[in-house]
Amino acid sequence: MKIIFSLLLLGCAMLLGVYAGMQVVGRGILPTAFWDMKFIQIFDIAVSITLAVGVTAVITKQLNYSLKQRELVAGCITEYEGALCRVYDSYSTYTRSPNKEQAQEILRLHKATSNSLTIMLSVLKTVGRNNKSETHENCYLRLKGATTDSPFGLDKKPVVDTARLDKIDTAFCEARKELVAQKLALYR
Amino acid sequence: MHKISIAKDFSSTPGFRLISEGPYSGEEFRKSKLDPLFKDLADTTPIEINLDGVAGYATSFLEEAFGGLARMYGVEVCMKRLKFRSDEEPLLPKEIEGYIRNSVKK
């Protein structure tokens, strides 16, 4: 509706311009040869310019929308990535000084991360880029399993062994790798 | 239908896997809340488990509570009777169903 109104307004402005030009010619300010065109030609030019401006406006609007949409999706991915990093950092703290409070903190962070993942997946679904939902979920569940499966919640060292740390690192890297691929796919 | 809210009927800060690892463990939840409902093998009443309202769940808690139950009573029985609900963490029901299905591998 707004676009149609703008186009009409632009058309009116062009016709007013033509009228003003004719008045200028009528008063002899410009030579008559300058306006030696038929009205239909002037109308053609006016319509062409109006359409060109209209189409440009529509395309610009679409591009802006698409760009904003990508920014929103990228923002959600970044937020989820940040949540994953907080879990990973928190687990590092726990391995250095294991205690039940720190273990509960990891669980709290996992809840926030899970929420963040759900939001990210729902946004990806909205923009039709949810073909890797299962992969993201599995990556997250692997990291959750690696960090909070037994032995977990014990407050005596050692709480982890090298194999477990490797498992956590692998799960964390895989999850991030998938997120980077997802982000890159947005701009293809 | 039986209804269990983990936050209201058990704890808002569920613990870890075994009773020996501290309070509100998965083992304790299974023994105190789930086992009594599964004792009667002829009973097929669905059990709705509300997972909301807690600080977070450890994999060890969920695996011991629900995976452990499936090891005792069978995957099919558990999948048939247990219905999970979580508005706060929509991924949780899927996660738990995975522990139930994979319980025999443990």
Short mmCIF file of N, CA, C and O in Angstrom, two decimals, chain A residues 100 103-104 107-112 114-115 117-118 121 133-134 137-138 140-141 144-154, chain B residues 13-18 21-23 52-63 87-92 94-95 99 106:
data_model
loop_
_atom_site.label_atom_id
_atom_site.label_comp_id
_atom_site.label_asym_id
_atom_site.label_seq_id
_atom_site.Cartn_x
_atom_site.Cartn_y
_atom_site.Cartn_z
N LYS A 100 30.59 -29.65 44.66
CA LYS A 100 29.20 -29.85 44.24
C LYS A 100 28.56 -28.56 43.71
O LYS A 100 27.74 -28.60 42.80
N ALA A 103 29.59 -28.14 40.22
CA ALA A 103 28.88 -29.13 39.40
C ALA A 103 27.45 -28.64 39.12
O ALA A 103 26.95 -28.76 37.99
N GLN A 104 26.80 -28.07 40.14
CA GLN A 104 25.43 -27.54 39.94
C GLN A 104 25.45 -26.36 38.97
O GLN A 104 24.52 -26.18 38.18
N LEU A 107 25.38 -27.64 35.54
CA LEU A 107 24.02 -28.08 35.17
C LEU A 107 23.14 -26.88 34.81
O LEU A 107 22.36 -26.93 33.86
N ARG A 108 23.31 -25.80 35.59
CA ARG A 108 22.53 -24.58 35.32
C ARG A 108 22.91 -24.03 33.94
O ARG A 108 22.05 -23.63 33.16
N LEU A 109 24.21 -24.04 33.65
CA LEU A 109 24.67 -23.55 32.35
C LEU A 109 24.18 -24.44 31.21
O LEU A 109 23.85 -23.95 30.12
N HIS A 110 24.11 -25.74 31.48
CA HIS A 110 23.60 -26.66 30.45
C HIS A 110 22.13 -26.36 30.14
O HIS A 110 21.72 -26.45 28.98
N LYS A 111 21.38 -26.01 31.17
CA LYS A 111 19.96 -25.69 30.95
C LYS A 111 19.85 -24.47 30.03
O LYS A 111 19.07 -24.46 29.07
N ALA A 112 20.67 -23.45 30.32
CA ALA A 112 20.66 -22.24 29.49
C ALA A 112 21.11 -22.56 28.06
O ALA A 112 20.55 -22.05 27.09
N SER A 114 20.87 -25.46 26.49
CA SER A 114 19.82 -26.22 25.83
C SER A 114 18.72 -25.29 25.30
O SER A 114 18.23 -25.44 24.19
N ASN A 115 18.38 -24.27 26.13
CA ASN A 115 17.38 -23.28 25.71
C ASN A 115 17.86 -22.51 24.49
O ASN A 115 17.10 -22.27 23.55
N LEU A 117 19.98 -23.46 22.31
CA LEU A 117 19.97 -24.35 21.14
C LEU A 117 18.56 -24.44 20.55
O LEU A 117 18.38 -24.36 19.34
N THR A 118 17.56 -24.56 21.44
CA THR A 118 16.18 -24.64 20.97
C THR A 118 15.80 -23.38 20.19
O THR A 118 15.17 -23.46 19.13
N LEU A 121 17.57 -23.37 16.80
CA LEU A 121 16.97 -24.31 15.85
C LEU A 121 15.62 -23.82 15.34
O LEU A 121 15.28 -23.99 14.18
N SER A 133 19.48 -29.75 11.94
CA SER A 133 18.99 -29.70 13.33
C SER A 133 19.48 -30.90 14.14
O SER A 133 19.98 -30.75 15.26
N GLU A 134 19.31 -32.07 13.53
CA GLU A 134 19.68 -33.32 14.21
C GLU A 134 21.18 -33.30 14.57
O GLU A 134 21.56 -33.69 15.67
N GLU A 137 21.77 -31.01 17.52
CA GLU A 137 21.26 -31.64 18.77
C GLU A 137 22.21 -32.74 19.24
O GLU A 137 22.56 -32.80 20.42
N ASN A 138 22.64 -33.58 18.30
CA ASN A 138 23.53 -34.68 18.68
C ASN A 138 24.87 -34.17 19.21
O ASN A 138 25.41 -34.71 20.17
N TYR A 140 25.39 -31.35 20.71
CA TYR A 140 25.18 -30.82 22.05
C TYR A 140 25.03 -31.95 23.08
O TYR A 140 25.63 -31.90 24.16
N LEU A 141 24.25 -32.97 22.71
CA LEU A 141 24.03 -34.07 23.66
C LEU A 141 25.33 -34.83 23.95
O LEU A 141 25.53 -35.31 25.07
N LYS A 144 27.09 -32.67 26.43
CA LYS A 144 26.44 -32.77 27.74
C LYS A 144 26.79 -34.11 28.40
O LYS A 144 27.11 -34.16 29.59
N GLY A 145 26.74 -35.17 27.58
CA GLY A 145 27.07 -36.50 28.10
C GLY A 145 28.52 -36.54 28.59
O GLY A 145 28.81 -37.07 29.66
N ALA A 146 29.41 -35.95 27.78
CA ALA A 146 30.83 -35.98 28.15
C ALA A 146 31.11 -35.20 29.43
O ALA A 146 31.98 -35.58 30.22
N THR A 147 30.36 -34.13 29.65
CA THR A 147 30.63 -33.31 30.85
C THR A 147 29.84 -33.74 32.09
O THR A 147 30.33 -33.56 33.20
N THR A 148 28.65 -34.28 31.91
CA THR A 148 27.84 -34.53 33.12
C THR A 148 27.49 -36.00 33.37
O THR A 148 26.68 -36.28 34.25
N ASP A 149 28.09 -36.91 32.60
CA ASP A 149 27.84 -38.32 32.91
C ASP A 149 28.82 -38.75 34.01
O ASP A 149 29.82 -38.08 34.26
N SER A 150 28.56 -39.89 34.60
CA SER A 150 29.41 -40.36 35.71
C SER A 150 30.84 -40.60 35.24
O SER A 150 31.04 -41.03 34.11
N PRO A 151 31.85 -40.31 36.02
CA PRO A 151 31.73 -39.73 37.36
C PRO A 151 31.58 -38.21 37.27
O PRO A 151 32.38 -37.55 36.62
N PHE A 152 30.54 -37.71 37.91
CA PHE A 152 30.32 -36.27 37.90
C PHE A 152 29.65 -35.90 39.21
O PHE A 152 28.81 -36.64 39.72
N GLY A 153 30.02 -34.73 39.73
CA GLY A 153 29.43 -34.29 40.98
C GLY A 153 30.22 -34.75 42.19
O GLY A 153 29.84 -34.48 43.33
N LEU A 154 31.34 -35.43 41.93
CA LEU A 154 32.17 -35.85 43.06
C LEU A 154 33.04 -34.66 43.46
O LEU A 154 33.40 -33.84 42.63
N THR B 13 16.76 -29.36 42.80
CA THR B 13 18.19 -29.49 42.43
C THR B 13 18.58 -30.97 42.39
O THR B 13 19.28 -31.47 43.29
N PRO B 14 18.09 -31.70 41.36
CA PRO B 14 18.44 -33.12 41.29
C PRO B 14 19.95 -33.31 41.26
O PRO B 14 20.67 -32.47 40.71
N GLY B 15 20.38 -34.42 41.86
CA GLY B 15 21.83 -34.66 41.98
C GLY B 15 22.40 -35.44 40.83
O GLY B 15 22.14 -35.13 39.66
N PHE B 16 23.15 -36.51 41.17
CA PHE B 16 23.93 -37.19 40.15
C PHE B 16 23.41 -38.63 39.98
O PHE B 16 22.23 -38.83 40.05
N ARG B 17 24.30 -39.62 39.81
CA ARG B 17 23.81 -40.95 39.47
C ARG B 17 23.37 -41.78 40.69
O ARG B 17 22.21 -42.15 40.82
N LEU B 18 24.31 -42.03 41.57
CA LEU B 18 24.03 -43.00 42.64
C LEU B 18 23.75 -42.34 44.00
O LEU B 18 24.21 -41.21 44.25
N GLU B 21 26.61 -41.02 45.82
CA GLU B 21 27.25 -39.79 45.33
C GLU B 21 26.62 -38.53 45.90
O GLU B 21 27.09 -37.42 45.62
N GLY B 22 25.57 -38.68 46.69
CA GLY B 22 24.95 -37.50 47.30
C GLY B 22 23.43 -37.56 47.22
O GLY B 22 22.87 -38.51 46.66
N PRO B 23 22.78 -36.54 47.79
CA PRO B 23 21.30 -36.56 47.84
C PRO B 23 20.66 -36.31 46.47
O PRO B 23 21.30 -35.76 45.58
N ASP B 52 9.96 -29.62 34.39
CA ASP B 52 10.24 -28.19 34.60
C ASP B 52 10.47 -27.82 36.07
O ASP B 52 10.09 -28.56 36.97
N GLY B 53 11.09 -26.68 36.25
CA GLY B 53 11.24 -26.12 37.60
C GLY B 53 12.50 -26.51 38.33
O GLY B 53 12.67 -26.17 39.50
N VAL B 54 13.40 -27.21 37.67
CA VAL B 54 14.64 -27.60 38.35
C VAL B 54 15.82 -26.79 37.81
O VAL B 54 15.74 -26.17 36.75
N ALA B 55 16.93 -26.83 38.56
CA ALA B 55 18.10 -26.04 38.16
C ALA B 55 18.79 -26.63 36.92
O ALA B 55 19.45 -25.92 36.18
N GLY B 56 18.63 -27.92 36.70
CA GLY B 56 19.28 -28.58 35.56
C GLY B 56 19.46 -30.06 35.86
O GLY B 56 19.45 -30.46 37.03
N TYR B 57 19.58 -30.85 34.81
CA TYR B 57 19.74 -32.30 34.98
C TYR B 57 21.10 -32.76 34.48
O TYR B 57 21.51 -32.39 33.38
N ALA B 58 21.75 -33.60 35.27
CA ALA B 58 23.00 -34.23 34.80
C ALA B 58 22.62 -35.44 33.96
O ALA B 58 21.59 -36.09 34.23
N THR B 59 23.45 -35.73 32.98
CA THR B 59 23.23 -36.92 32.16
C THR B 59 23.17 -38.16 33.06
O THR B 59 22.34 -39.05 32.86
N SER B 60 24.06 -38.18 34.07
CA SER B 60 24.12 -39.34 34.97
C SER B 60 22.79 -39.55 35.71
O SER B 60 22.33 -40.69 35.86
N PHE B 61 22.16 -38.44 36.13
CA PHE B 61 20.86 -38.54 36.82
C PHE B 61 19.81 -39.14 35.89
O PHE B 61 19.11 -40.09 36.25
N LEU B 62 19.71 -38.55 34.70
CA LEU B 62 18.67 -38.99 33.76
C LEU B 62 18.89 -40.43 33.31
O LEU B 62 17.94 -41.21 33.22
N GLU B 63 20.16 -40.76 33.06
CA GLU B 63 20.45 -42.12 32.58
C GLU B 63 20.14 -43.14 33.66
O GLU B 63 19.54 -44.19 33.37
N ASP B 87 8.51 -27.57 29.21
CA ASP B 87 8.38 -26.32 28.44
C ASP B 87 9.70 -25.55 28.50
O ASP B 87 10.02 -24.79 27.59
N GLU B 88 10.42 -25.74 29.58
CA GLU B 88 11.67 -24.98 29.75
C GLU B 88 12.80 -25.52 28.88
O GLU B 88 13.64 -24.77 28.40
N GLU B 89 12.86 -26.83 28.75
CA GLU B 89 13.93 -27.44 27.94
C GLU B 89 13.30 -28.44 26.96
O GLU B 89 13.25 -29.64 27.24
N PRO B 90 12.82 -27.96 25.82
CA PRO B 90 12.11 -28.87 24.91
C PRO B 90 12.95 -30.05 24.40
O PRO B 90 12.40 -31.04 23.92
N LEU B 91 14.26 -29.95 24.53
CA LEU B 91 15.12 -31.04 24.05
C LEU B 91 15.18 -32.22 25.04
O LEU B 91 15.51 -33.34 24.65
N LEU B 92 14.81 -31.94 26.31
CA LEU B 92 14.94 -32.98 27.35
C LEU B 92 14.19 -34.28 27.07
O LEU B 92 14.78 -35.36 27.21
N LYS B 94 13.42 -35.75 24.35
CA LYS B 94 14.14 -36.48 23.31
C LYS B 94 15.42 -37.10 23.88
O LYS B 94 15.77 -38.25 23.59
N GLU B 95 16.10 -36.32 24.74
CA GLU B 95 17.34 -36.78 25.36
C GLU B 95 17.05 -38.01 26.24
O GLU B 95 17.74 -39.03 26.13
N TYR B 99 18.16 -42.15 26.21
CA TYR B 99 18.76 -42.96 27.29
C TYR B 99 17.96 -44.25 27.49
O TYR B 99 18.53 -45.29 27.78
N LYS B 106 24.26 -50.20 27.93
CA LYS B 106 25.08 -49.82 29.09
C LYS B 106 25.69 -51.03 29.80
O LYS B 106 25.05 -52.05 29.89
#
